[in-house]
mmCIF file of C-alpha atoms in Angstrom:
data_model
loop_
_atom_site.group_PDB
_atom_site.id
_atom_site.type_symbol
_atom_site.label_atom_id
_atom_site.label_comp_id
_atom_site.label_asym_id
_atom_site.label_seq_id
_atom_site.Cartn_x
_atom_site.Cartn_y
_atom_site.Cartn_z
ATOM 1 C CA MET A 127 -32.569 11.870 26.919
ATOM 2 C CA LEU A 128 -33.683 7.519 27.562
ATOM 3 C CA ALA A 129 -37.403 7.208 26.426
ATOM 4 C CA PRO A 130 -39.316 5.175 28.517
ATOM 5 C CA ALA A 131 -40.403 1.929 26.924
ATOM 6 C CA GLU A 132 -43.923 3.093 26.334
ATOM 7 C CA GLN A 133 -42.803 5.787 23.919
ATOM 8 C CA LEU A 134 -40.988 4.050 21.686
ATOM 9 C CA PRO A 135 -41.577 2.785 18.776
ATOM 10 C CA PRO A 136 -43.860 -0.469 18.935
ATOM 11 C CA ALA A 137 -41.094 -1.678 15.874
ATOM 12 C CA LEU A 138 -37.674 -1.305 17.706
ATOM 13 C CA ALA A 139 -38.632 -5.556 18.526
ATOM 14 C CA GLU A 140 -35.183 -6.726 17.862
ATOM 15 C CA PRO A 141 -35.061 -9.258 15.890
ATOM 16 C CA ARG A 142 -32.346 -12.587 15.700
ATOM 17 C CA ARG A 143 -31.437 -12.185 12.014
ATOM 18 C CA ALA A 144 -31.622 -10.524 9.180
ATOM 19 C CA GLU A 145 -31.090 -10.561 6.231
ATOM 20 C CA LEU A 146 -30.389 -6.906 5.315
ATOM 21 C CA VAL A 147 -29.275 -4.049 7.659
ATOM 22 C CA VAL A 148 -28.103 -0.517 7.139
ATOM 23 C CA ALA A 149 -26.709 1.649 10.127
ATOM 24 C CA VAL A 150 -27.274 5.176 9.899
ATOM 25 C CA HIS A 151 -24.544 6.725 11.012
ATOM 26 C CA GLY A 152 -24.559 10.029 11.976
ATOM 27 C CA GLY A 153 -21.457 12.124 14.432
ATOM 28 C CA PRO A 154 -21.587 14.605 17.004
ATOM 29 C CA ALA A 155 -23.685 16.705 14.571
ATOM 30 C CA ILE A 156 -26.362 15.487 14.615
ATOM 31 C CA ASP A 157 -28.999 15.383 16.818
ATOM 32 C CA ALA A 158 -30.918 11.952 17.120
ATOM 33 C CA GLY A 159 -33.587 13.301 16.187
ATOM 34 C CA ASP A 160 -32.407 13.764 12.851
ATOM 35 C CA ALA A 161 -30.761 10.841 13.300
ATOM 36 C CA MET A 162 -34.627 9.277 13.930
ATOM 37 C CA ARG A 163 -36.507 11.007 10.561
ATOM 38 C CA ALA A 164 -33.347 9.385 8.676
ATOM 39 C CA GLY A 165 -33.582 5.774 9.680
ATOM 40 C CA HIS A 166 -37.472 6.066 9.514
ATOM 41 C CA ARG A 167 -36.690 7.324 6.256
ATOM 42 C CA VAL A 168 -34.046 4.555 5.667
ATOM 43 C CA GLY A 169 -35.956 1.677 7.072
ATOM 44 C CA HIS A 170 -39.766 3.076 5.039
ATOM 45 C CA ASP A 171 -37.238 2.883 2.166
ATOM 46 C CA LEU A 172 -36.519 -0.746 2.308
ATOM 47 C CA GLY A 173 -39.899 -2.092 3.606
ATOM 48 C CA VAL A 174 -41.064 -0.642 -0.240
ATOM 49 C CA THR A 175 -37.970 -1.854 -2.225
ATOM 50 C CA TYR A 176 -37.491 -4.702 -0.543
ATOM 51 C CA PRO A 177 -41.256 -6.576 0.730
ATOM 52 C CA GLY A 178 -41.568 -10.190 2.435
ATOM 53 C CA ARG A 179 -37.256 -10.050 2.885
ATOM 54 C CA ARG A 180 -36.484 -9.597 7.080
ATOM 55 C CA ALA A 181 -34.336 -6.332 7.925
ATOM 56 C CA VAL A 182 -33.043 -3.717 9.870
ATOM 57 C CA VAL A 183 -32.122 -0.463 10.692
ATOM 58 C CA LEU A 184 -29.179 0.179 13.098
ATOM 59 C CA LEU A 185 -29.540 4.218 14.445
ATOM 60 C CA LEU A 186 -24.849 4.202 15.286
ATOM 61 C CA SER A 187 -23.651 6.202 18.423
ATOM 62 C CA GLU A 188 -20.852 5.994 20.041
ATOM 63 C CA ALA A 189 -21.763 5.813 23.415
ATOM 64 C CA GLU A 190 -21.796 2.885 26.582
ATOM 65 C CA ARG A 191 -25.578 2.913 25.783
ATOM 66 C CA ALA A 192 -27.510 4.110 23.189
ATOM 67 C CA PRO A 193 -29.909 7.296 23.865
ATOM 68 C CA LEU A 194 -33.344 6.311 22.738
ATOM 69 C CA VAL A 195 -35.620 8.671 21.155
ATOM 70 C CA PRO A 196 -38.989 8.922 21.151
ATOM 71 C CA ALA A 197 -41.150 8.288 18.213
ATOM 72 C CA ASP A 198 -42.247 11.727 16.571
ATOM 73 C CA PRO A 199 -45.843 11.386 16.217
ATOM 74 C CA ARG A 200 -45.199 13.759 12.785
ATOM 75 C CA LEU A 201 -44.139 9.808 11.329
ATOM 76 C CA PRO A 202 -45.772 6.788 10.079
ATOM 77 C CA PRO A 203 -44.314 3.758 12.043
ATOM 78 C CA PRO A 204 -41.055 2.454 10.208
ATOM 79 C CA GLU A 205 -41.451 -0.446 7.954
ATOM 80 C CA VAL A 206 -38.440 -2.165 9.683
ATOM 81 C CA PRO A 207 -37.164 -2.549 12.985
ATOM 82 C CA LEU A 208 -35.612 1.055 14.026
ATOM 83 C CA LEU A 209 -32.828 -0.348 16.716
ATOM 84 C CA PRO A 210 -30.330 2.408 18.864
ATOM 85 C CA TRP A 211 -26.756 0.654 18.072
ATOM 86 C CA SER A 212 -24.032 0.833 20.802
ATOM 87 C CA HIS A 213 -20.893 1.360 19.415
ATOM 88 C CA PRO A 214 -17.646 2.119 22.367
ATOM 89 C CA GLY A 215 -14.765 1.884 21.071
ATOM 90 C CA GLN A 216 -15.390 0.640 17.388
ATOM 91 C CA SER A 217 -14.893 2.675 14.991
ATOM 92 C CA ALA A 218 -19.068 2.542 12.560
ATOM 93 C CA LEU A 219 -17.523 1.232 9.896
ATOM 94 C CA GLU A 220 -16.189 -1.823 12.608
ATOM 95 C CA ALA A 221 -19.981 -1.970 14.200
ATOM 96 C CA THR A 222 -21.439 -2.443 10.590
ATOM 97 C CA LEU A 223 -19.535 -5.648 9.451
ATOM 98 C CA ARG A 224 -20.345 -6.736 13.055
ATOM 99 C CA ALA A 225 -23.362 -6.227 12.833
ATOM 100 C CA GLY A 226 -23.850 -7.482 9.609
ATOM 101 C CA GLU A 227 -22.060 -11.128 11.107
ATOM 102 C CA LEU A 228 -24.187 -11.083 14.916
ATOM 103 C CA PHE A 229 -27.591 -10.595 12.083
ATOM 104 C CA ASP A 230 -26.610 -13.177 9.854
ATOM 105 C CA ALA A 231 -27.104 -11.073 7.117
ATOM 106 C CA ALA A 232 -26.421 -11.450 3.192
ATOM 107 C CA ALA A 233 -26.026 -7.572 2.790
ATOM 108 C CA VAL A 234 -24.769 -4.443 4.681
ATOM 109 C CA ALA A 235 -24.860 -1.342 4.357
ATOM 110 C CA LEU A 236 -23.400 1.754 6.023
ATOM 111 C CA VAL A 237 -24.730 5.737 5.207
ATOM 112 C CA VAL A 238 -24.597 9.157 6.765
ATOM 113 C CA ALA A 239 -27.568 10.918 8.400
ATOM 114 C CA GLY A 240 -27.229 14.611 6.876
ATOM 115 C CA GLY A 241 -31.079 15.073 7.069
ATOM 116 C CA GLU A 242 -32.030 14.957 3.478
ATOM 117 C CA GLU A 243 -34.747 13.356 2.515
ATOM 118 C CA GLU A 244 -32.771 11.812 -0.478
ATOM 119 C CA LEU A 245 -31.051 9.437 2.320
ATOM 120 C CA GLY A 246 -33.200 6.441 1.808
ATOM 121 C CA GLY A 247 -32.428 6.644 -1.763
ATOM 122 C CA GLY A 248 -29.010 6.089 -0.835
ATOM 123 C CA ALA A 249 -29.102 3.330 1.282
ATOM 124 C CA ARG A 250 -31.196 1.637 -1.974
ATOM 125 C CA HIS A 251 -29.369 2.892 -4.791
ATOM 126 C CA LEU A 252 -26.200 1.276 -2.585
ATOM 127 C CA LEU A 253 -27.406 -2.745 -1.136
ATOM 128 C CA GLY A 254 -29.704 -2.664 -5.037
ATOM 129 C CA PRO A 255 -25.772 -4.087 -6.239
ATOM 130 C CA VAL A 256 -25.490 -6.264 -3.675
ATOM 131 C CA VAL A 257 -28.460 -7.949 -3.719
ATOM 132 C CA ALA A 258 -29.413 -7.685 -7.023
ATOM 133 C CA ASP A 259 -26.974 -8.943 -8.763
ATOM 134 C CA GLY A 260 -24.166 -10.288 -6.673
ATOM 135 C CA PHE A 261 -21.532 -7.773 -5.708
ATOM 136 C CA ASP A 262 -19.503 -7.978 -3.317
ATOM 137 C CA LEU A 263 -18.677 -3.701 -2.519
ATOM 138 C CA ALA A 264 -20.568 -1.142 -4.436
ATOM 139 C CA CYS A 265 -19.510 2.831 -3.430
ATOM 140 C CA PRO A 266 -20.685 5.499 -4.021
ATOM 141 C CA CYS A 267 -19.990 8.065 -6.983
ATOM 142 C CA TYR A 268 -21.548 11.043 -5.299
ATOM 143 C CA ALA A 269 -21.974 14.739 -7.309
ATOM 144 C CA THR A 270 -19.101 17.146 -6.246
ATOM 145 C CA GLN A 271 -18.297 20.189 -7.573
ATOM 146 C CA ARG A 272 -14.726 21.210 -10.236
ATOM 147 C CA TYR A 273 -12.845 22.463 -6.275
ATOM 148 C CA GLU A 274 -13.841 19.351 -3.884
ATOM 149 C CA GLY A 275 -12.604 15.946 -2.872
ATOM 150 C CA VAL A 276 -9.426 17.507 -4.869
ATOM 151 C CA LEU A 277 -7.017 14.994 -2.416
ATOM 152 C CA ALA A 278 -9.469 12.213 -3.538
ATOM 153 C CA THR A 279 -9.146 12.887 -7.041
ATOM 154 C CA GLY A 280 -5.189 14.301 -7.235
ATOM 155 C CA LEU A 281 -4.147 11.647 -5.434
ATOM 156 C CA VAL A 282 -6.001 8.657 -3.289
ATOM 157 C CA TYR A 283 -8.284 7.835 -6.636
ATOM 158 C CA PRO A 284 -5.284 7.493 -9.356
ATOM 159 C CA PHE A 285 -2.964 6.195 -6.903
ATOM 160 C CA THR A 286 -5.411 3.409 -6.220
ATOM 161 C CA ARG A 287 -7.084 2.991 -9.384
ATOM 162 C CA ALA A 288 -3.408 2.377 -11.192
ATOM 163 C CA LEU A 289 -2.416 -0.178 -7.630
ATOM 164 C CA PHE A 290 -5.458 -2.031 -8.505
ATOM 165 C CA GLY A 291 -6.786 -1.728 -12.191
ATOM 166 C CA ARG A 292 -10.141 -0.313 -11.010
ATOM 167 C CA ARG A 293 -11.784 2.983 -11.610
ATOM 168 C CA LEU A 294 -13.349 3.091 -8.825
ATOM 169 C CA ARG A 295 -13.598 7.026 -9.110
ATOM 170 C CA GLN A 296 -14.538 7.910 -5.220
ATOM 171 C CA PRO A 297 -12.516 5.044 -2.931
ATOM 172 C CA LEU A 298 -12.954 7.327 0.213
ATOM 173 C CA GLY A 299 -16.703 8.036 0.463
ATOM 174 C CA TYR A 300 -18.264 7.293 3.815
ATOM 175 C CA GLU A 301 -21.078 5.019 3.279
ATOM 176 C CA LEU A 302 -21.306 2.036 0.872
ATOM 177 C CA ALA A 303 -22.407 -1.990 0.889
ATOM 178 C CA LEU A 304 -21.106 -5.086 1.312
ATOM 179 C CA SER A 305 -22.305 -9.473 1.266
ATOM 180 C CA ARG A 306 -21.222 -11.494 3.384
ATOM 181 C CA ARG A 307 -18.755 -12.938 1.636
ATOM 182 C CA ALA A 308 -17.238 -9.383 2.169
ATOM 183 C CA VAL A 309 -18.181 -8.857 5.625
ATOM 184 C CA SER A 310 -16.687 -12.272 6.363
ATOM 185 C CA HIS A 311 -13.373 -11.777 4.103
ATOM 186 C CA LEU A 312 -13.098 -8.811 5.808
ATOM 187 C CA LEU A 313 -14.264 -9.765 10.046
ATOM 188 C CA GLY A 314 -11.420 -12.355 8.746
ATOM 189 C CA GLU A 315 -8.200 -12.749 7.031
ATOM 190 C CA ALA A 316 -7.903 -9.357 5.812
ATOM 191 C CA TRP A 317 -8.598 -8.534 9.668
ATOM 192 C CA GLN A 318 -5.096 -10.612 10.783
ATOM 193 C CA ALA A 319 -3.751 -9.235 8.138
ATOM 194 C CA ASP A 320 -3.962 -5.692 9.283
ATOM 195 C CA PRO A 321 -5.571 -5.295 12.042
ATOM 196 C CA ALA A 322 -3.837 -2.191 13.660
ATOM 197 C CA HIS A 323 -5.755 -0.398 10.121
ATOM 198 C CA ALA A 324 -8.861 -2.749 10.641
ATOM 199 C CA GLY A 325 -12.095 -0.282 10.325
ATOM 200 C CA GLU A 326 -10.335 1.908 8.376
ATOM 201 C CA ARG A 327 -12.007 2.553 5.183
ATOM 202 C CA LEU A 328 -9.056 2.868 3.154
ATOM 203 C CA TRP A 329 -8.200 -0.568 4.536
ATOM 204 C CA LEU A 330 -11.109 -1.975 3.704
ATOM 205 C CA VAL A 331 -11.270 -1.215 -0.147
ATOM 206 C CA SER A 332 -7.431 -2.673 -0.297
ATOM 207 C CA ALA A 333 -8.397 -5.957 0.741
ATOM 208 C CA LEU A 334 -11.494 -5.953 -0.931
ATOM 209 C CA LEU A 335 -10.042 -4.802 -4.530
ATOM 210 C CA SER A 336 -7.116 -6.810 -3.698
ATOM 211 C CA GLY A 337 -8.336 -9.563 -3.911
ATOM 212 C CA ASP A 338 -11.261 -11.411 -5.697
ATOM 213 C CA PHE A 339 -14.411 -9.343 -5.047
ATOM 214 C CA ARG A 340 -16.531 -8.045 -7.132
ATOM 215 C CA VAL A 341 -16.920 -4.092 -6.961
ATOM 216 C CA ALA A 342 -19.194 -1.355 -8.405
ATOM 217 C CA GLN A 343 -20.242 2.249 -7.481
ATOM 218 C CA ALA A 344 -23.897 3.825 -7.429
ATOM 219 C CA CYS A 345 -24.394 7.409 -8.025
ATOM 220 C CA LEU A 346 -26.163 9.142 -5.668
ATOM 221 C CA ALA A 347 -27.171 12.766 -6.025
ATOM 222 C CA VAL A 348 -26.320 13.776 -2.539
ATOM 223 C CA ARG A 349 -23.329 14.224 -0.331
ATOM 224 C CA PRO A 350 -23.128 14.137 2.897
ATOM 225 C CA PRO A 351 -22.131 17.309 4.623
ATOM 226 C CA ARG A 352 -20.063 15.513 6.901
ATOM 227 C CA LEU A 353 -18.012 13.833 4.228
ATOM 228 C CA GLY A 354 -14.951 16.821 4.299
ATOM 229 C CA GLU A 355 -11.765 15.716 3.585
ATOM 230 C CA ALA A 356 -9.538 18.019 5.438
ATOM 231 C CA GLY A 357 -9.376 19.697 8.933
ATOM 232 C CA ALA A 358 -8.248 22.610 9.501
ATOM 233 C CA ASP A 359 -4.506 21.090 10.369
ATOM 234 C CA LEU A 360 -4.130 20.308 6.376
ATOM 235 C CA ALA A 361 -0.547 18.577 7.241
ATOM 236 C CA ALA A 362 -2.333 16.098 9.756
ATOM 237 C CA SER A 363 -4.969 15.310 7.385
ATOM 238 C CA LEU A 364 -2.801 15.168 4.295
ATOM 239 C CA ALA A 365 -0.254 12.698 6.543
ATOM 240 C CA GLN A 366 -3.052 10.344 8.090
ATOM 241 C CA VAL A 367 -5.234 9.390 4.318
ATOM 242 C CA VAL A 368 -1.928 9.277 2.630
ATOM 243 C CA GLY A 369 0.311 7.806 5.528
ATOM 244 C CA LEU A 370 -2.731 4.691 5.587
ATOM 245 C CA LEU A 371 -3.106 5.099 0.892
ATOM 246 C CA PHE A 372 0.906 3.482 1.518
ATOM 247 C CA HIS A 373 0.631 1.080 4.183
ATOM 248 C CA GLU A 374 -1.690 -0.355 2.038
ATOM 249 C CA ALA A 375 0.178 -0.252 -1.361
ATOM 250 C CA ARG A 376 2.887 -1.943 1.050
ATOM 251 C CA LEU A 377 0.764 -5.012 2.158
ATOM 252 C CA HIS A 378 -0.243 -5.540 -0.501
ATOM 253 C CA ALA A 379 2.760 -5.636 -2.800
ATOM 254 C CA ALA A 380 2.903 -8.591 -4.812
ATOM 255 C CA THR A 381 -1.314 -8.328 -5.939
ATOM 256 C CA TRP A 382 -0.667 -5.538 -7.191
ATOM 257 C CA GLN A 383 2.594 -5.500 -9.229
ATOM 258 C CA ARG A 384 0.948 -8.116 -11.493
ATOM 259 C CA VAL A 385 -1.216 -5.271 -12.196
ATOM 260 C CA LYS A 386 -1.631 -3.873 -15.580
ATOM 261 C CA GLY A 387 -4.027 -1.531 -16.465
ATOM 262 C CA SER A 388 -7.112 -0.165 -15.659
ATOM 263 C CA ARG A 389 -11.226 -0.958 -15.840
ATOM 264 C CA PRO A 390 -13.667 0.653 -15.646
ATOM 265 C CA VAL A 391 -16.733 -0.627 -12.566
ATOM 266 C CA LYS A 392 -20.130 -1.583 -12.813
ATOM 267 C CA THR A 393 -22.144 1.952 -12.031
ATOM 268 C CA TYR A 394 -25.556 1.774 -11.012
ATOM 269 C CA GLY A 395 -27.299 5.505 -12.224
ATOM 270 C CA GLU A 396 -26.485 8.235 -13.781
ATOM 271 C CA PRO A 397 -24.063 10.331 -12.863
ATOM 272 C CA ALA A 398 -25.994 14.384 -11.210
ATOM 273 C CA LEU A 399 -24.276 17.695 -12.295
ATOM 274 C CA PRO A 400 -24.207 19.208 -8.178
ATOM 275 C CA SER A 401 -26.419 21.891 -7.794
ATOM 276 C CA GLY A 402 -24.346 25.491 -8.009
ATOM 277 C CA GLU A 403 -20.752 25.731 -7.992
ATOM 278 C CA ALA A 404 -18.168 27.192 -4.935
ATOM 279 C CA GLY A 405 -15.742 29.977 -6.225
ATOM 280 C CA PRO A 406 -11.882 27.867 -6.707
ATOM 281 C CA PRO A 407 -10.048 28.419 -3.283
ATOM 282 C CA GLN A 408 -7.034 31.097 -2.646
ATOM 283 C CA LEU A 409 -3.901 30.068 -5.293
ATOM 284 C CA GLU A 410 -1.187 32.668 -4.223
ATOM 285 C CA PRO A 411 -0.820 30.973 -0.607
ATOM 286 C CA MET A 412 -0.888 27.195 -2.091
ATOM 287 C CA ARG A 413 1.537 28.601 -4.898
ATOM 288 C CA SER A 414 3.218 30.206 -2.107
ATOM 289 C CA ALA A 415 3.778 27.185 1.363
ATOM 290 C CA PHE A 416 5.075 25.095 -1.901
ATOM 291 C CA GLN A 417 7.663 28.273 -2.984
ATOM 292 C CA LEU A 418 8.909 28.062 1.024
ATOM 293 C CA GLY A 419 8.826 24.377 0.846
ATOM 294 C CA HIS A 420 11.189 24.192 -1.728
ATOM 295 C CA GLN A 421 13.530 26.574 0.443
ATOM 296 C CA GLU A 422 13.179 24.985 4.036
ATOM 297 C CA LEU A 423 12.946 20.948 3.278
ATOM 298 C CA GLN A 424 15.247 20.724 -0.034
ATOM 299 C CA ARG A 425 17.504 17.873 2.500
ATOM 300 C CA VAL A 426 13.683 16.471 3.230
ATOM 301 C CA TRP A 427 13.038 16.011 -0.746
ATOM 302 C CA SER A 428 16.123 14.783 -1.892
ATOM 303 C CA ALA A 429 16.087 12.230 0.010
ATOM 304 C CA VAL A 430 13.381 10.534 -1.103
ATOM 305 C CA LEU A 431 13.523 12.664 -4.633
ATOM 306 C CA PRO A 432 16.297 11.937 -7.884
ATOM 307 C CA PRO A 433 18.319 14.523 -9.044
ATOM 308 C CA GLN A 434 16.076 15.336 -12.553
ATOM 309 C CA THR A 435 12.552 15.267 -10.053
ATOM 310 C CA MET A 436 14.636 18.481 -8.003
ATOM 311 C CA LEU A 437 15.629 20.255 -10.771
ATOM 312 C CA ALA A 438 12.313 19.798 -12.300
ATOM 313 C CA LEU A 439 10.460 21.290 -9.080
ATOM 314 C CA LYS A 440 13.667 23.946 -8.638
ATOM 315 C CA ARG A 441 12.399 25.138 -12.244
ATOM 316 C CA LEU A 442 8.942 25.188 -11.066
ATOM 317 C CA ALA A 443 9.429 27.261 -7.730
ATOM 318 C CA ARG A 444 10.558 30.448 -10.362
ATOM 319 C CA GLU A 445 7.639 29.922 -12.665
ATOM 320 C CA PRO A 446 5.100 33.023 -12.342
ATOM 321 C CA GLU A 447 1.572 32.458 -11.053
ATOM 322 C CA GLU A 448 0.261 32.097 -15.073
ATOM 323 C CA ARG A 449 2.656 29.279 -16.053
ATOM 324 C CA PHE A 450 2.543 27.808 -12.377
ATOM 325 C CA ALA A 451 1.377 24.014 -12.840
ATOM 326 C CA VAL A 452 2.782 20.367 -11.818
ATOM 327 C CA ASP A 453 2.525 18.347 -15.104
ATOM 328 C CA ASP A 454 0.789 15.289 -14.036
ATOM 329 C CA ALA A 455 3.394 12.305 -15.355
ATOM 330 C CA LEU A 456 5.704 14.109 -12.807
ATOM 331 C CA TRP A 457 3.277 15.087 -10.177
ATOM 332 C CA ALA A 458 2.909 11.101 -10.123
ATOM 333 C CA ARG A 459 6.409 10.033 -10.070
ATOM 334 C CA VAL A 460 6.503 12.743 -7.048
ATOM 335 C CA VAL A 461 4.166 10.706 -4.856
ATOM 336 C CA TYR A 462 5.615 6.784 -6.120
ATOM 337 C CA ASP A 463 8.865 8.597 -4.997
ATOM 338 C CA PHE A 464 6.859 9.328 -1.495
ATOM 339 C CA ALA A 465 5.645 5.848 -1.430
ATOM 340 C CA VAL A 466 8.796 4.325 -1.960
ATOM 341 C CA GLY A 467 10.815 6.063 0.207
ATOM 342 C CA TYR A 468 7.773 5.138 3.093
ATOM 343 C CA HIS A 469 7.875 2.111 2.660
ATOM 344 C CA LEU A 470 12.039 1.253 2.845
ATOM 345 C CA ALA A 471 11.762 4.235 5.868
ATOM 346 C CA LEU A 472 14.443 6.158 4.274
ATOM 347 C CA MET A 473 13.059 8.612 7.381
ATOM 348 C CA ASP A 474 11.065 8.769 9.993
ATOM 349 C CA ARG A 475 8.432 8.543 8.667
ATOM 350 C CA ALA A 476 5.405 11.091 10.182
ATOM 351 C CA LEU A 477 8.445 14.119 8.629
ATOM 352 C CA LEU A 478 7.797 12.391 5.246
ATOM 353 C CA LEU A 479 4.314 12.801 5.166
ATOM 354 C CA ARG A 480 4.093 15.676 6.566
ATOM 355 C CA SER A 481 7.089 16.711 4.182
ATOM 356 C CA MET A 482 4.546 16.246 0.873
ATOM 357 C CA THR A 483 2.007 18.979 2.164
ATOM 358 C CA PRO A 484 4.274 22.288 -0.250
ATOM 359 C CA LEU A 485 3.889 19.589 -2.785
ATOM 360 C CA TYR A 486 0.134 19.066 -2.093
ATOM 361 C CA LEU A 487 -0.620 22.648 -3.193
ATOM 362 C CA GLY A 488 1.663 23.387 -5.651
ATOM 363 C CA TRP A 489 0.123 21.153 -7.538
ATOM 364 C CA ALA A 490 -3.043 21.765 -6.103
ATOM 365 C CA ALA A 491 -2.408 25.132 -6.905
ATOM 366 C CA GLY A 492 -2.133 24.488 -10.953
ATOM 367 C CA PHE A 493 -4.798 22.142 -11.009
ATOM 368 C CA VAL A 494 -7.202 24.210 -9.830
ATOM 369 C CA ARG A 495 -6.161 27.106 -11.885
ATOM 370 C CA GLU A 496 -6.784 24.578 -14.854
ATOM 371 C CA LEU A 497 -9.375 23.565 -14.072
ATOM 372 C CA SER A 498 -11.429 27.313 -13.945
ATOM 373 C CA ALA A 499 -10.330 27.857 -16.498
ATOM 374 C CA LEU A 500 -12.360 23.930 -18.520
ATOM 375 C CA PRO A 501 -16.957 23.750 -19.253
ATOM 376 C CA PRO A 502 -18.532 21.207 -16.037
ATOM 377 C CA GLU A 503 -18.136 18.689 -18.932
ATOM 378 C CA ALA A 504 -14.379 18.968 -19.867
ATOM 379 C CA VAL A 505 -13.565 18.649 -15.850
ATOM 380 C CA ASP A 506 -14.384 14.470 -15.559
ATOM 381 C CA PRO A 507 -11.735 13.630 -18.556
ATOM 382 C CA ARG A 508 -9.618 16.416 -16.939
ATOM 383 C CA VAL A 509 -9.736 14.053 -14.696
ATOM 384 C CA GLU A 510 -8.765 11.548 -15.943
ATOM 385 C CA ARG A 511 -6.198 12.153 -18.211
ATOM 386 C CA LEU A 512 -4.263 12.759 -14.697
ATOM 387 C CA ALA A 513 -5.277 9.448 -13.717
ATOM 388 C CA HIS A 514 -4.033 8.099 -16.625
ATOM 389 C CA ALA A 515 -1.084 9.882 -16.108
ATOM 390 C CA PHE A 516 0.052 7.874 -12.788
ATOM 391 C CA GLU A 517 -1.124 4.400 -15.224
ATOM 392 C CA LEU A 518 2.057 4.795 -17.517
ATOM 393 C CA ALA A 519 4.186 6.148 -14.828
ATOM 394 C CA LYS A 520 3.395 2.856 -12.428
ATOM 395 C CA PRO A 521 6.493 0.794 -13.984
ATOM 396 C CA TYR A 522 8.586 3.418 -12.947
ATOM 397 C CA LEU A 523 7.259 2.576 -8.780
ATOM 398 C CA ILE A 524 7.027 -0.892 -9.531
ATOM 399 C CA SER A 525 10.992 -0.906 -10.399
ATOM 400 C CA ARG A 526 12.066 1.715 -7.538
ATOM 401 C CA TRP A 527 10.275 -0.791 -5.248
ATOM 402 C CA ARG A 528 12.025 -4.114 -6.696
ATOM 403 C CA TRP A 529 15.374 -2.268 -7.309
ATOM 404 C CA PRO A 530 15.884 0.369 -5.148
ATOM 405 C CA ASP A 531 19.547 0.714 -5.130
ATOM 406 C CA ARG A 532 19.264 1.993 -9.043
ATOM 407 C CA PHE A 533 16.951 5.343 -8.215
ATOM 408 C CA THR A 534 19.197 6.322 -4.988
ATOM 409 C CA PRO A 535 18.639 10.200 -5.145
#
C-alpha cells in the first residue's frame, strides 16, 4: 500500500550522505509492517550505539517501486532516517553494496528481518568490528543446533577454511557488515573479475578472503528463520552452493595454493547456546540414497574419483547401519576430487554436481549418527576435527590440481 505523504514518519527525509548504512531485507515471507518494525529497532539501536554519527536504515524491496507503509503509532519516532529502498534485478547483497557506495558510507551492514527483538542488536554487533576496530568484513556466527546447517558444516566451512586459511565458521550467512574499502574492492576489481557471480555470498567472502582484508565474526544468538540452506530439491540446492564454491576455487587458485594451515579470526561476543534441540533426521533414507547412487552412478563417479576411493565407497555401501560412516580423510578427498573434476570439466558440470548428492547424503548419515551420540560440548570439537582433515588433505588437492594426469582415474 502506498501511504499518503502526511502519514509517513517525519524521519523519512532522505539524506545525501551517511556514515553508517544498514539494509534490512525481509523477503516474501515478511510483511511490510514487520519490516518497518524491524527497521525501527535497528534505527533505535544505531541511534543509541552511535550518537552523533549520521546513519540511515534502508528497507529493501524487490518491487519496481518500494511500497511505503504508514508510521506505526505504537512505535517511537526512529532515531535515524528509515527509507524504503527498491532494488529490482539486484540481490539484497548487491543493493547493500551499491547503497553504501551511493551514501559514501564508512560501514554498511545487511541484516534479515525475522521479527526478533534482537535484530537491532545483531546489526550493532556486526558493525562493531568494522566501525570500532577497522575490520573489512564481519560475518555472523549463529547459535545453531547440532543437526542444523549440515551442508555448511560438512562442506562449505572446511573447504573454505582449508583453501583460504581463515576459520570463518559460517561463511554462508545472509547477514554481514563491510568497510568502505571492502565495498570499493567488491564493486570494482572483484566485480570485473567475476561479473557472472558478483552479488553472491560466496563470491563476496572468497573475494575478500583471497585478498589483504581483515576479517572477523560476531556471535549472534538469533539465526534468521529464512536462512534455510536447502529447498525441496536437495540436488539442485547442493549443486548451486557447491558449484559456486568450486567456481571460486578456480578463480582464486593462484592464491589458495600458497596458503598453508589456517588461523582463527577474531570473534566478538560469546557463543550462545541454541534454545531447544530438534531430533535428528531419518538416517536410513539417507544411507539408502547413497547405496542407490553407488549402484547407478558408477560410470560418473569413476570418471572423477581414483580407484582407491571407488574401492572405499564400495566397502562403505556394504556396511550395516551401525557401522556406516565416511572417514573424514576420505570425505575430504572426495570433495577435492570433485573440485578438480569441476575445474577440468571432465563431464557436464551440472551432471557432475548433481551426482554428488548421494555422496553427500552418505557422509551426512554417518556424521549425524555420530553427532547424536555426543554431548553438546563435544559437537564443535568434532566439527573442528573434520575441518582439520580437510587441511591435512590439501596437498592432495594441490597435487591433483597442478598435475591431473598423474591422478587419472
